[in-house]
Every structure is written in C-alpha cells, then in structure tokens.
Amino acid sequence: MNEKVLKRRTIISFIISIAVFAIIFALALMLGRYKIGIGDFFKAVFTDDSSLDTQRSIITNLRFPRTIMAAFVGIGLSLSGLLYQETFRNKLVSPDLLGVSTGASVGAALAIVLGLSSALISVFAFVIGLLTVFATVLISKLFRNGSSTILLLSGIIVGGFMSAILSMIKYFSSDITTLASITYWLMGSFESADMNRNYILMGVVVVCVIVLLLISHPINLVNQGKAEAQTKGINYNFYRGLIIVLSTVLTAISVCFCGTISWIGLVIPHIVRLLAGRDAKRTIPLCITFGGTFTILVDILSRTFTDSEIPLSAVTGLIGTLIFVVILIVKRSKLNEHKDI
C-alpha cells in the first residue's frame, strides 16, 4: 500500500483513537455497580458540592486508580506483543512468549501460599517473571545458536517447566481460600489498583515507550532479519537484545500488578498493522492508544454486567477470539496465498 495512504490513515486513526480513549476513560469513571450520571460526574469532579462526596470518593479512590492501571497495562501488553511479533517475525506470538507471564504467575502463587501482602505478591511476580526470561536466554545460549527459533523454543521449554511448577503449587495448596486466590489472580483483575502501584507502572511504561520511539528505525531493521539489518549498519544483536529486554519488562510490570490477561498483546498489534502497516514509527503510537482504550473497555465490561467482578481474561478471551476471527476474514486473501498474517 502507498506510504502516503498509510501515513494519512495512521494520523486519522491516531486522532480518532485519542478521542475514543478520552470518552471511554470518562465512561469508566461513571459506570459500575454504582452508576454516576453525567451531570453528577462533572459536578463531583469540577465542584466542591458536599452532597456529592460519595460519588467523588468512588471516582477518585476506586475508579480513577483502576482505570489508570487498565490503560497502562493495556499499553504495556500491546507494545510487548507488537515487539515480540516483529522481532521474531511471527504474528502469532504473544507477550508470554519467553515465559515471563508463567514465571510471574509462579511468583504470585508462591507469595499467596506464603501469606504475603499484595505488595510482596507483585514483587515476587515481577522478579520471578524476569528470572524466567533470564533462564530462557541462558538455555538458548547453550545451543550456541543465535537464531530466534532457538530462543522461541527455549521459551516454550521454560514456560512449560514453570507451568508444571505452578500446577504443583496449586495441587499442594490445601487451603481452599488460598487456591481460590491463586486461581483468581491468574485470571486477572484491577481490583487491587491504587495510585502507589500506578506511579511505578506509569514510570516503567513511559520510560520504555520513550526508548522504543527513539529506536523505532532499528526496530524496523531488526524485523527484516539479521543479514538485512547488518547491511544497513546497525548492531543486530544489540538492538534485538534491547527490544527483548524492553518487551519483557513491559510484560512483567503489567502482569505483576493485575495478574495474567490474555489476548491483548496478540490482537491489538494485528489491528494496528491493518491500519498502519509495519513501520514502528506508526505502529507504536497506535498500540498506545488502541491498547489503552481496549483494556479500559474490558475493565468496564468486567465490572458492570454482574454483581460480582468477572475476571479480565474471561472478557478478553471472548472479545479477542471474535476480533481475531474478523482479522482472519479481512486477511483471507493473504492466507489463501500462504502468506504470514
């Protein structure tokens, strides 16, 4: 497709997505088991009317922190999915490719069994998630083969091993409450969101986004393969390693605060590429707005349809599969030609 067309489409999509993001963000502050009318919402936010103290407290103390977390988790998972797919040149990989999500799940489950606080659960999830990826890279080095396929296979091996450990932890968790807590964490929730956690999440995501925007050109070259990248004069191994590190950190920081959330890192990059092509200078900004909007919408759905909160992965699974089917239908001509999606 013509570059001018893609650029124009990207700009239009970005502007529209920003507007939609603002609307969905506002709706997230109004909707829930306790609904707040649009008039009361603006009065509670922009005035000191004491009769709206309850609504103001719900907005500022409950819904605003979880909506901020939803936005930045969506951004983190969408970007990490995009980067993994481009780096490994495989459009079917997701942010848990190298085992970070499974490792984080093991860390969280272990912390829950030990009866640790929610803050330490997040710390355990983050640290063990990173250690899992380190183990994946270490195993790939044993093969003395720098190919992406070996790294991918190492991720599958380590991920499978960590899944087995997680199953053992769940099996030996004799307390029903503990087992329920582990299961609920694994399905994802923003229920424990607070601004202290958000400051950490926002800081890490913003730094990673800035770095990614600065290296968007090398990202495009890495996507073309080692030989092509080296002919263009960039250090392929360095930039591939940097991209993997940034992707891993984005996934780990997202998962450690809210649990495992499926499909976001797989579906959003596909939607973005349909609109903007494969240039990282265009796809990264769109992943930010699309990922944030999608995850906030998922959070709204998870806490409005029933009296109890539906786990996030259940909602993303339902929506994600439908979206993916639509994407396959849209790209069926390329599939018929045996091309990558």
mmCIF file of C-alpha atoms in Angstrom, residues 66-330:
data_model
loop_
_atom_site.group_PDB
_atom_site.id
_atom_site.type_symbol
_atom_site.label_atom_id
_atom_site.label_comp_id
_atom_site.label_asym_id
_atom_site.label_seq_id
_atom_site.Cartn_x
_atom_site.Cartn_y
_atom_site.Cartn_z
ATOM 1 C CA ARG A 66 -8.059 1.147 38.372
ATOM 2 C CA THR A 67 -8.752 2.967 35.100
ATOM 3 C CA ILE A 68 -5.224 4.381 35.059
ATOM 4 C CA MET A 69 -3.871 0.879 35.721
ATOM 5 C CA ALA A 70 -6.054 -0.580 32.973
ATOM 6 C CA ALA A 71 -4.778 1.997 30.471
ATOM 7 C CA PHE A 72 -1.093 1.448 31.196
ATOM 8 C CA VAL A 73 -1.380 -2.338 31.412
ATOM 9 C CA GLY A 74 -3.079 -2.269 28.008
ATOM 10 C CA ILE A 75 -0.275 -0.109 26.638
ATOM 11 C CA GLY A 76 2.405 -2.378 28.089
ATOM 12 C CA LEU A 77 0.907 -5.641 26.844
ATOM 13 C CA SER A 78 0.066 -4.238 23.388
ATOM 14 C CA LEU A 79 3.571 -2.889 22.865
ATOM 15 C CA SER A 80 5.272 -6.041 24.131
ATOM 16 C CA GLY A 81 3.102 -8.160 21.837
ATOM 17 C CA LEU A 82 3.952 -5.932 18.874
ATOM 18 C CA LEU A 83 7.676 -6.048 19.628
ATOM 19 C CA TYR A 84 7.782 -9.812 20.086
ATOM 20 C CA GLN A 85 5.862 -10.363 16.856
ATOM 21 C CA GLU A 86 8.150 -8.051 14.890
ATOM 22 C CA THR A 87 11.396 -9.280 16.441
ATOM 23 C CA PHE A 88 10.609 -12.984 15.995
ATOM 24 C CA ARG A 89 8.884 -12.305 12.646
ATOM 25 C CA ASN A 90 5.923 -14.369 13.795
ATOM 26 C CA LYS A 91 2.479 -12.767 14.002
ATOM 27 C CA LEU A 92 1.077 -15.449 16.302
ATOM 28 C CA VAL A 93 3.342 -14.885 19.316
ATOM 29 C CA SER A 94 2.127 -13.102 22.433
ATOM 30 C CA PRO A 95 3.799 -11.278 25.377
ATOM 31 C CA ASP A 96 4.269 -14.515 27.334
ATOM 32 C CA LEU A 97 6.452 -15.945 24.560
ATOM 33 C CA LEU A 98 9.619 -16.249 26.676
ATOM 34 C CA GLY A 99 7.821 -17.439 29.796
ATOM 35 C CA VAL A 100 7.550 -14.121 31.629
ATOM 36 C CA SER A 101 3.810 -14.419 32.311
ATOM 37 C CA THR A 102 4.114 -18.012 33.507
ATOM 38 C CA GLY A 103 7.081 -17.109 35.693
ATOM 39 C CA ALA A 104 5.182 -14.171 37.168
ATOM 40 C CA SER A 105 2.263 -16.487 37.882
ATOM 41 C CA VAL A 106 4.573 -18.848 39.781
ATOM 42 C CA GLY A 107 5.952 -15.933 41.786
ATOM 43 C CA ALA A 108 2.495 -14.663 42.660
ATOM 44 C CA ALA A 109 1.232 -18.150 43.572
ATOM 45 C CA LEU A 110 4.240 -18.730 45.823
ATOM 46 C CA ALA A 111 3.697 -15.381 47.563
ATOM 47 C CA ILE A 112 -0.005 -16.144 48.067
ATOM 48 C CA VAL A 113 0.795 -19.555 49.587
ATOM 49 C CA LEU A 114 3.271 -17.881 51.960
ATOM 50 C CA GLY A 115 0.547 -15.441 53.010
ATOM 51 C CA LEU A 116 2.447 -12.336 51.910
ATOM 52 C CA SER A 117 0.913 -8.911 51.335
ATOM 53 C CA SER A 118 -0.405 -7.784 47.955
ATOM 54 C CA ALA A 119 2.663 -5.560 47.505
ATOM 55 C CA LEU A 120 5.018 -8.514 48.005
ATOM 56 C CA ILE A 121 2.886 -10.630 45.673
ATOM 57 C CA SER A 122 3.609 -8.066 42.949
ATOM 58 C CA VAL A 123 7.317 -8.046 43.807
ATOM 59 C CA PHE A 124 7.538 -11.858 43.681
ATOM 60 C CA ALA A 125 5.643 -11.908 40.366
ATOM 61 C CA PHE A 126 7.896 -9.276 38.792
ATOM 62 C CA VAL A 127 11.197 -10.755 39.960
ATOM 63 C CA ILE A 128 10.435 -14.384 39.107
ATOM 64 C CA GLY A 129 8.963 -13.294 35.773
ATOM 65 C CA LEU A 130 12.273 -11.633 34.880
ATOM 66 C CA LEU A 131 14.282 -14.601 36.194
ATOM 67 C CA THR A 132 12.235 -16.911 33.982
ATOM 68 C CA VAL A 133 13.206 -14.934 30.889
ATOM 69 C CA PHE A 134 16.826 -14.921 32.048
ATOM 70 C CA ALA A 135 16.634 -18.734 32.270
ATOM 71 C CA THR A 136 15.153 -18.846 28.758
ATOM 72 C CA VAL A 137 18.011 -16.784 27.344
ATOM 73 C CA LEU A 138 20.581 -18.859 29.246
ATOM 74 C CA ILE A 139 19.195 -22.111 27.841
ATOM 75 C CA SER A 140 19.210 -20.702 24.311
ATOM 76 C CA LYS A 141 22.908 -19.825 24.750
ATOM 77 C CA LEU A 142 23.697 -23.478 25.479
ATOM 78 C CA PHE A 143 22.801 -24.349 21.898
ATOM 79 C CA ARG A 144 25.422 -21.878 20.627
ATOM 80 C CA ASN A 145 22.899 -20.781 18.046
ATOM 81 C CA GLY A 146 21.772 -17.163 17.922
ATOM 82 C CA SER A 147 18.647 -17.808 15.885
ATOM 83 C CA SER A 148 15.257 -16.560 17.030
ATOM 84 C CA THR A 149 13.832 -20.065 16.636
ATOM 85 C CA ILE A 150 16.128 -21.456 19.346
ATOM 86 C CA LEU A 151 15.163 -18.626 21.700
ATOM 87 C CA LEU A 152 11.493 -19.247 20.975
ATOM 88 C CA LEU A 153 11.852 -22.984 21.645
ATOM 89 C CA SER A 154 13.737 -22.241 24.864
ATOM 90 C CA GLY A 155 10.828 -20.042 25.924
ATOM 91 C CA ILE A 156 8.422 -22.904 25.297
ATOM 92 C CA ILE A 157 10.612 -25.256 27.363
ATOM 93 C CA VAL A 158 10.969 -22.874 30.309
ATOM 94 C CA GLY A 159 7.326 -21.851 30.100
ATOM 95 C CA GLY A 160 6.250 -25.481 30.240
ATOM 96 C CA PHE A 161 8.506 -26.095 33.228
ATOM 97 C CA MET A 162 7.109 -23.082 35.095
ATOM 98 C CA SER A 163 3.560 -24.196 34.271
ATOM 99 C CA ALA A 164 4.361 -27.537 35.884
ATOM 100 C CA ILE A 165 5.661 -25.798 39.000
ATOM 101 C CA LEU A 166 2.504 -23.665 39.106
ATOM 102 C CA SER A 167 0.364 -26.799 38.898
ATOM 103 C CA MET A 168 2.325 -28.348 41.775
ATOM 104 C CA ILE A 169 1.865 -25.237 43.911
ATOM 105 C CA LYS A 170 -1.879 -25.291 43.264
ATOM 106 C CA TYR A 171 -2.080 -29.030 43.955
ATOM 107 C CA PHE A 172 -0.329 -28.762 47.319
ATOM 108 C CA SER A 173 -2.314 -25.688 48.373
ATOM 109 C CA SER A 174 -4.547 -27.470 50.855
ATOM 110 C CA ASP A 175 -6.365 -24.311 51.919
ATOM 111 C CA ILE A 176 -9.386 -23.680 49.659
ATOM 112 C CA THR A 177 -9.162 -19.905 50.148
ATOM 113 C CA THR A 178 -5.515 -19.867 49.061
ATOM 114 C CA LEU A 179 -6.265 -21.948 45.975
ATOM 115 C CA ALA A 180 -9.153 -19.631 45.094
ATOM 116 C CA SER A 181 -6.888 -16.595 45.492
ATOM 117 C CA ILE A 182 -4.282 -18.112 43.174
ATOM 118 C CA THR A 183 -6.904 -19.003 40.565
ATOM 119 C CA TYR A 184 -8.466 -15.542 40.703
ATOM 120 C CA TRP A 185 -5.064 -13.839 40.374
ATOM 121 C CA LEU A 186 -4.234 -15.972 37.335
ATOM 122 C CA MET A 187 -7.383 -14.752 35.554
ATOM 123 C CA GLY A 188 -6.534 -11.065 36.034
ATOM 124 C CA SER A 189 -8.175 -8.197 37.887
ATOM 125 C CA PHE A 190 -7.659 -4.468 38.543
ATOM 126 C CA GLU A 191 -9.466 -4.714 41.868
ATOM 127 C CA SER A 192 -6.321 -4.027 43.941
ATOM 128 C CA ALA A 193 -5.281 -0.960 41.929
ATOM 129 C CA ASP A 194 -4.019 2.065 43.831
ATOM 130 C CA MET A 195 -2.016 5.148 42.877
ATOM 131 C CA ASN A 196 1.185 3.993 44.588
ATOM 132 C CA ARG A 197 1.332 0.997 42.258
ATOM 133 C CA ASN A 198 0.260 3.145 39.348
ATOM 134 C CA TYR A 199 3.200 5.504 39.817
ATOM 135 C CA ILE A 200 5.587 2.559 39.450
ATOM 136 C CA LEU A 201 3.664 1.141 36.478
ATOM 137 C CA MET A 202 3.441 4.512 34.720
ATOM 138 C CA GLY A 203 7.127 5.277 35.299
ATOM 139 C CA VAL A 204 8.308 1.979 33.805
ATOM 140 C CA VAL A 205 5.906 2.098 30.837
ATOM 141 C CA VAL A 206 6.708 5.743 30.000
ATOM 142 C CA VAL A 207 10.470 5.114 30.062
ATOM 143 C CA CYS A 208 10.077 2.033 27.843
ATOM 144 C CA VAL A 209 7.841 3.936 25.398
ATOM 145 C CA ILE A 210 10.352 6.779 25.094
ATOM 146 C CA VAL A 211 13.183 4.332 24.368
ATOM 147 C CA LEU A 212 11.059 2.465 21.821
ATOM 148 C CA LEU A 213 10.169 5.659 19.977
ATOM 149 C CA LEU A 214 13.863 6.595 19.857
ATOM 150 C CA ILE A 215 14.848 3.216 18.358
ATOM 151 C CA SER A 216 11.835 2.811 16.047
ATOM 152 C CA HIS A 217 14.080 2.749 12.968
ATOM 153 C CA PRO A 218 16.328 -0.053 14.306
ATOM 154 C CA ILE A 219 13.154 -1.979 15.240
ATOM 155 C CA ASN A 220 12.132 -1.887 11.574
ATOM 156 C CA LEU A 221 15.563 -3.165 10.521
ATOM 157 C CA VAL A 222 15.613 -5.964 13.112
ATOM 158 C CA ASN A 223 12.258 -7.090 11.749
ATOM 159 C CA GLN A 224 13.900 -7.599 8.332
ATOM 160 C CA GLY A 225 16.361 -10.150 9.696
ATOM 161 C CA LYS A 226 19.992 -10.241 10.749
ATOM 162 C CA ALA A 227 21.580 -10.071 7.308
ATOM 163 C CA GLU A 228 19.474 -7.118 6.162
ATOM 164 C CA ALA A 229 19.982 -5.255 9.439
ATOM 165 C CA GLN A 230 23.747 -5.651 9.319
ATOM 166 C CA THR A 231 23.922 -4.412 5.735
ATOM 167 C CA LYS A 232 22.173 -1.235 6.947
ATOM 168 C CA GLY A 233 24.929 -0.732 9.506
ATOM 169 C CA ILE A 234 23.211 -1.476 12.824
ATOM 170 C CA ASN A 235 24.263 -3.856 15.575
ATOM 171 C CA TYR A 236 21.588 -6.514 15.150
ATOM 172 C CA ASN A 237 22.353 -8.493 18.320
ATOM 173 C CA PHE A 238 22.393 -5.368 20.500
ATOM 174 C CA TYR A 239 19.104 -3.992 19.251
ATOM 175 C CA ARG A 240 17.371 -7.372 19.266
ATOM 176 C CA GLY A 241 18.508 -7.871 22.861
ATOM 177 C CA LEU A 242 17.347 -4.375 23.819
ATOM 178 C CA ILE A 243 13.938 -4.935 22.221
ATOM 179 C CA ILE A 244 13.518 -8.253 24.041
ATOM 180 C CA VAL A 245 14.521 -6.653 27.362
ATOM 181 C CA LEU A 246 12.043 -3.790 26.916
ATOM 182 C CA SER A 247 9.284 -6.208 25.882
ATOM 183 C CA THR A 248 9.972 -8.427 28.876
ATOM 184 C CA VAL A 249 9.964 -5.522 31.329
ATOM 185 C CA LEU A 250 6.687 -4.213 29.886
ATOM 186 C CA THR A 251 5.068 -7.629 30.239
ATOM 187 C CA ALA A 252 6.439 -8.272 33.732
ATOM 188 C CA ILE A 253 5.412 -4.880 35.120
ATOM 189 C CA SER A 254 1.940 -5.277 33.627
ATOM 190 C CA VAL A 255 1.350 -8.819 34.850
ATOM 191 C CA CYS A 256 2.764 -8.364 38.351
ATOM 192 C CA PHE A 257 0.096 -5.839 39.388
ATOM 193 C CA CYS A 258 -3.044 -7.329 37.879
ATOM 194 C CA GLY A 259 -2.395 -10.962 37.012
ATOM 195 C CA THR A 260 -2.398 -12.649 33.630
ATOM 196 C CA ILE A 261 -4.532 -11.028 30.937
ATOM 197 C CA SER A 262 -4.728 -12.893 27.636
ATOM 198 C CA TRP A 263 -5.258 -11.779 24.026
ATOM 199 C CA ILE A 264 -4.438 -8.067 24.376
ATOM 200 C CA GLY A 265 -0.843 -8.466 23.221
ATOM 201 C CA LEU A 266 -1.935 -10.706 20.370
ATOM 202 C CA VAL A 267 -4.981 -8.896 18.965
ATOM 203 C CA ILE A 268 -4.066 -5.198 19.255
ATOM 204 C CA PRO A 269 -0.856 -5.435 17.140
ATOM 205 C CA HIS A 270 -2.851 -7.130 14.354
ATOM 206 C CA ILE A 271 -5.448 -4.347 14.346
ATOM 207 C CA VAL A 272 -2.729 -1.708 14.317
ATOM 208 C CA ARG A 273 -0.865 -3.314 11.400
ATOM 209 C CA LEU A 274 -4.086 -3.492 9.385
ATOM 210 C CA LEU A 275 -4.400 0.282 9.701
ATOM 211 C CA ALA A 276 -0.805 1.498 9.668
ATOM 212 C CA GLY A 277 1.365 -1.165 8.051
ATOM 213 C CA ARG A 278 4.540 -2.402 9.739
ATOM 214 C CA ASP A 279 6.541 0.786 10.313
ATOM 215 C CA ALA A 280 7.279 1.033 14.059
ATOM 216 C CA LYS A 281 7.060 4.830 13.871
ATOM 217 C CA ARG A 282 3.360 4.377 13.130
ATOM 218 C CA THR A 283 2.509 1.166 14.970
ATOM 219 C CA ILE A 284 3.964 2.132 18.364
ATOM 220 C CA PRO A 285 1.780 5.268 18.833
ATOM 221 C CA LEU A 286 -1.332 3.387 17.678
ATOM 222 C CA CYS A 287 -0.593 0.482 20.044
ATOM 223 C CA ILE A 288 -0.517 3.011 22.879
ATOM 224 C CA THR A 289 -3.967 4.461 22.161
ATOM 225 C CA PHE A 290 -5.623 1.238 20.962
ATOM 226 C CA GLY A 291 -4.199 -0.910 23.777
ATOM 227 C CA GLY A 292 -5.152 1.567 26.494
ATOM 228 C CA THR A 293 -8.672 2.031 25.131
ATOM 229 C CA PHE A 294 -9.302 -1.684 24.661
ATOM 230 C CA THR A 295 -8.192 -2.604 28.181
ATOM 231 C CA ILE A 296 -10.269 0.142 29.816
ATOM 232 C CA LEU A 297 -13.279 -1.100 27.850
ATOM 233 C CA VAL A 298 -12.596 -4.653 29.044
ATOM 234 C CA ASP A 299 -12.427 -3.402 32.631
ATOM 235 C CA ILE A 300 -15.792 -1.628 32.250
ATOM 236 C CA LEU A 301 -17.388 -4.820 30.943
ATOM 237 C CA SER A 302 -15.856 -6.946 33.701
ATOM 238 C CA ARG A 303 -17.447 -4.900 36.494
ATOM 239 C CA THR A 304 -20.796 -3.780 35.078
ATOM 240 C CA PHE A 305 -22.642 -6.839 33.770
ATOM 241 C CA THR A 306 -22.892 -8.806 37.013
ATOM 242 C CA ASP A 307 -22.943 -8.087 40.740
ATOM 243 C CA SER A 308 -19.543 -9.744 41.085
ATOM 244 C CA GLU A 309 -16.494 -8.813 39.016
ATOM 245 C CA ILE A 310 -15.785 -11.042 36.017
ATOM 246 C CA PRO A 311 -12.090 -11.997 35.620
ATOM 247 C CA LEU A 312 -10.397 -9.950 32.905
ATOM 248 C CA SER A 313 -9.068 -12.923 30.927
ATOM 249 C CA ALA A 314 -12.603 -14.268 30.572
ATOM 250 C CA VAL A 315 -13.702 -10.994 28.965
ATOM 251 C CA THR A 316 -10.603 -10.586 26.782
ATOM 252 C CA GLY A 317 -10.920 -14.211 25.689
ATOM 253 C CA LEU A 318 -14.481 -13.695 24.459
ATOM 254 C CA ILE A 319 -13.782 -10.400 22.713
ATOM 255 C CA GLY A 320 -10.308 -11.352 21.494
ATOM 256 C CA THR A 321 -11.416 -14.509 19.722
ATOM 257 C CA LEU A 322 -14.188 -12.638 17.904
ATOM 258 C CA ILE A 323 -11.803 -9.874 16.827
ATOM 259 C CA PHE A 324 -9.234 -12.419 15.672
ATOM 260 C CA VAL A 325 -11.829 -14.174 13.528
ATOM 261 C CA VAL A 326 -12.684 -10.829 11.904
ATOM 262 C CA ILE A 327 -8.974 -10.179 11.276
ATOM 263 C CA LEU A 328 -8.600 -13.586 9.614
ATOM 264 C CA ILE A 329 -11.617 -12.865 7.410
ATOM 265 C CA VAL A 330 -10.198 -9.469 6.420
#
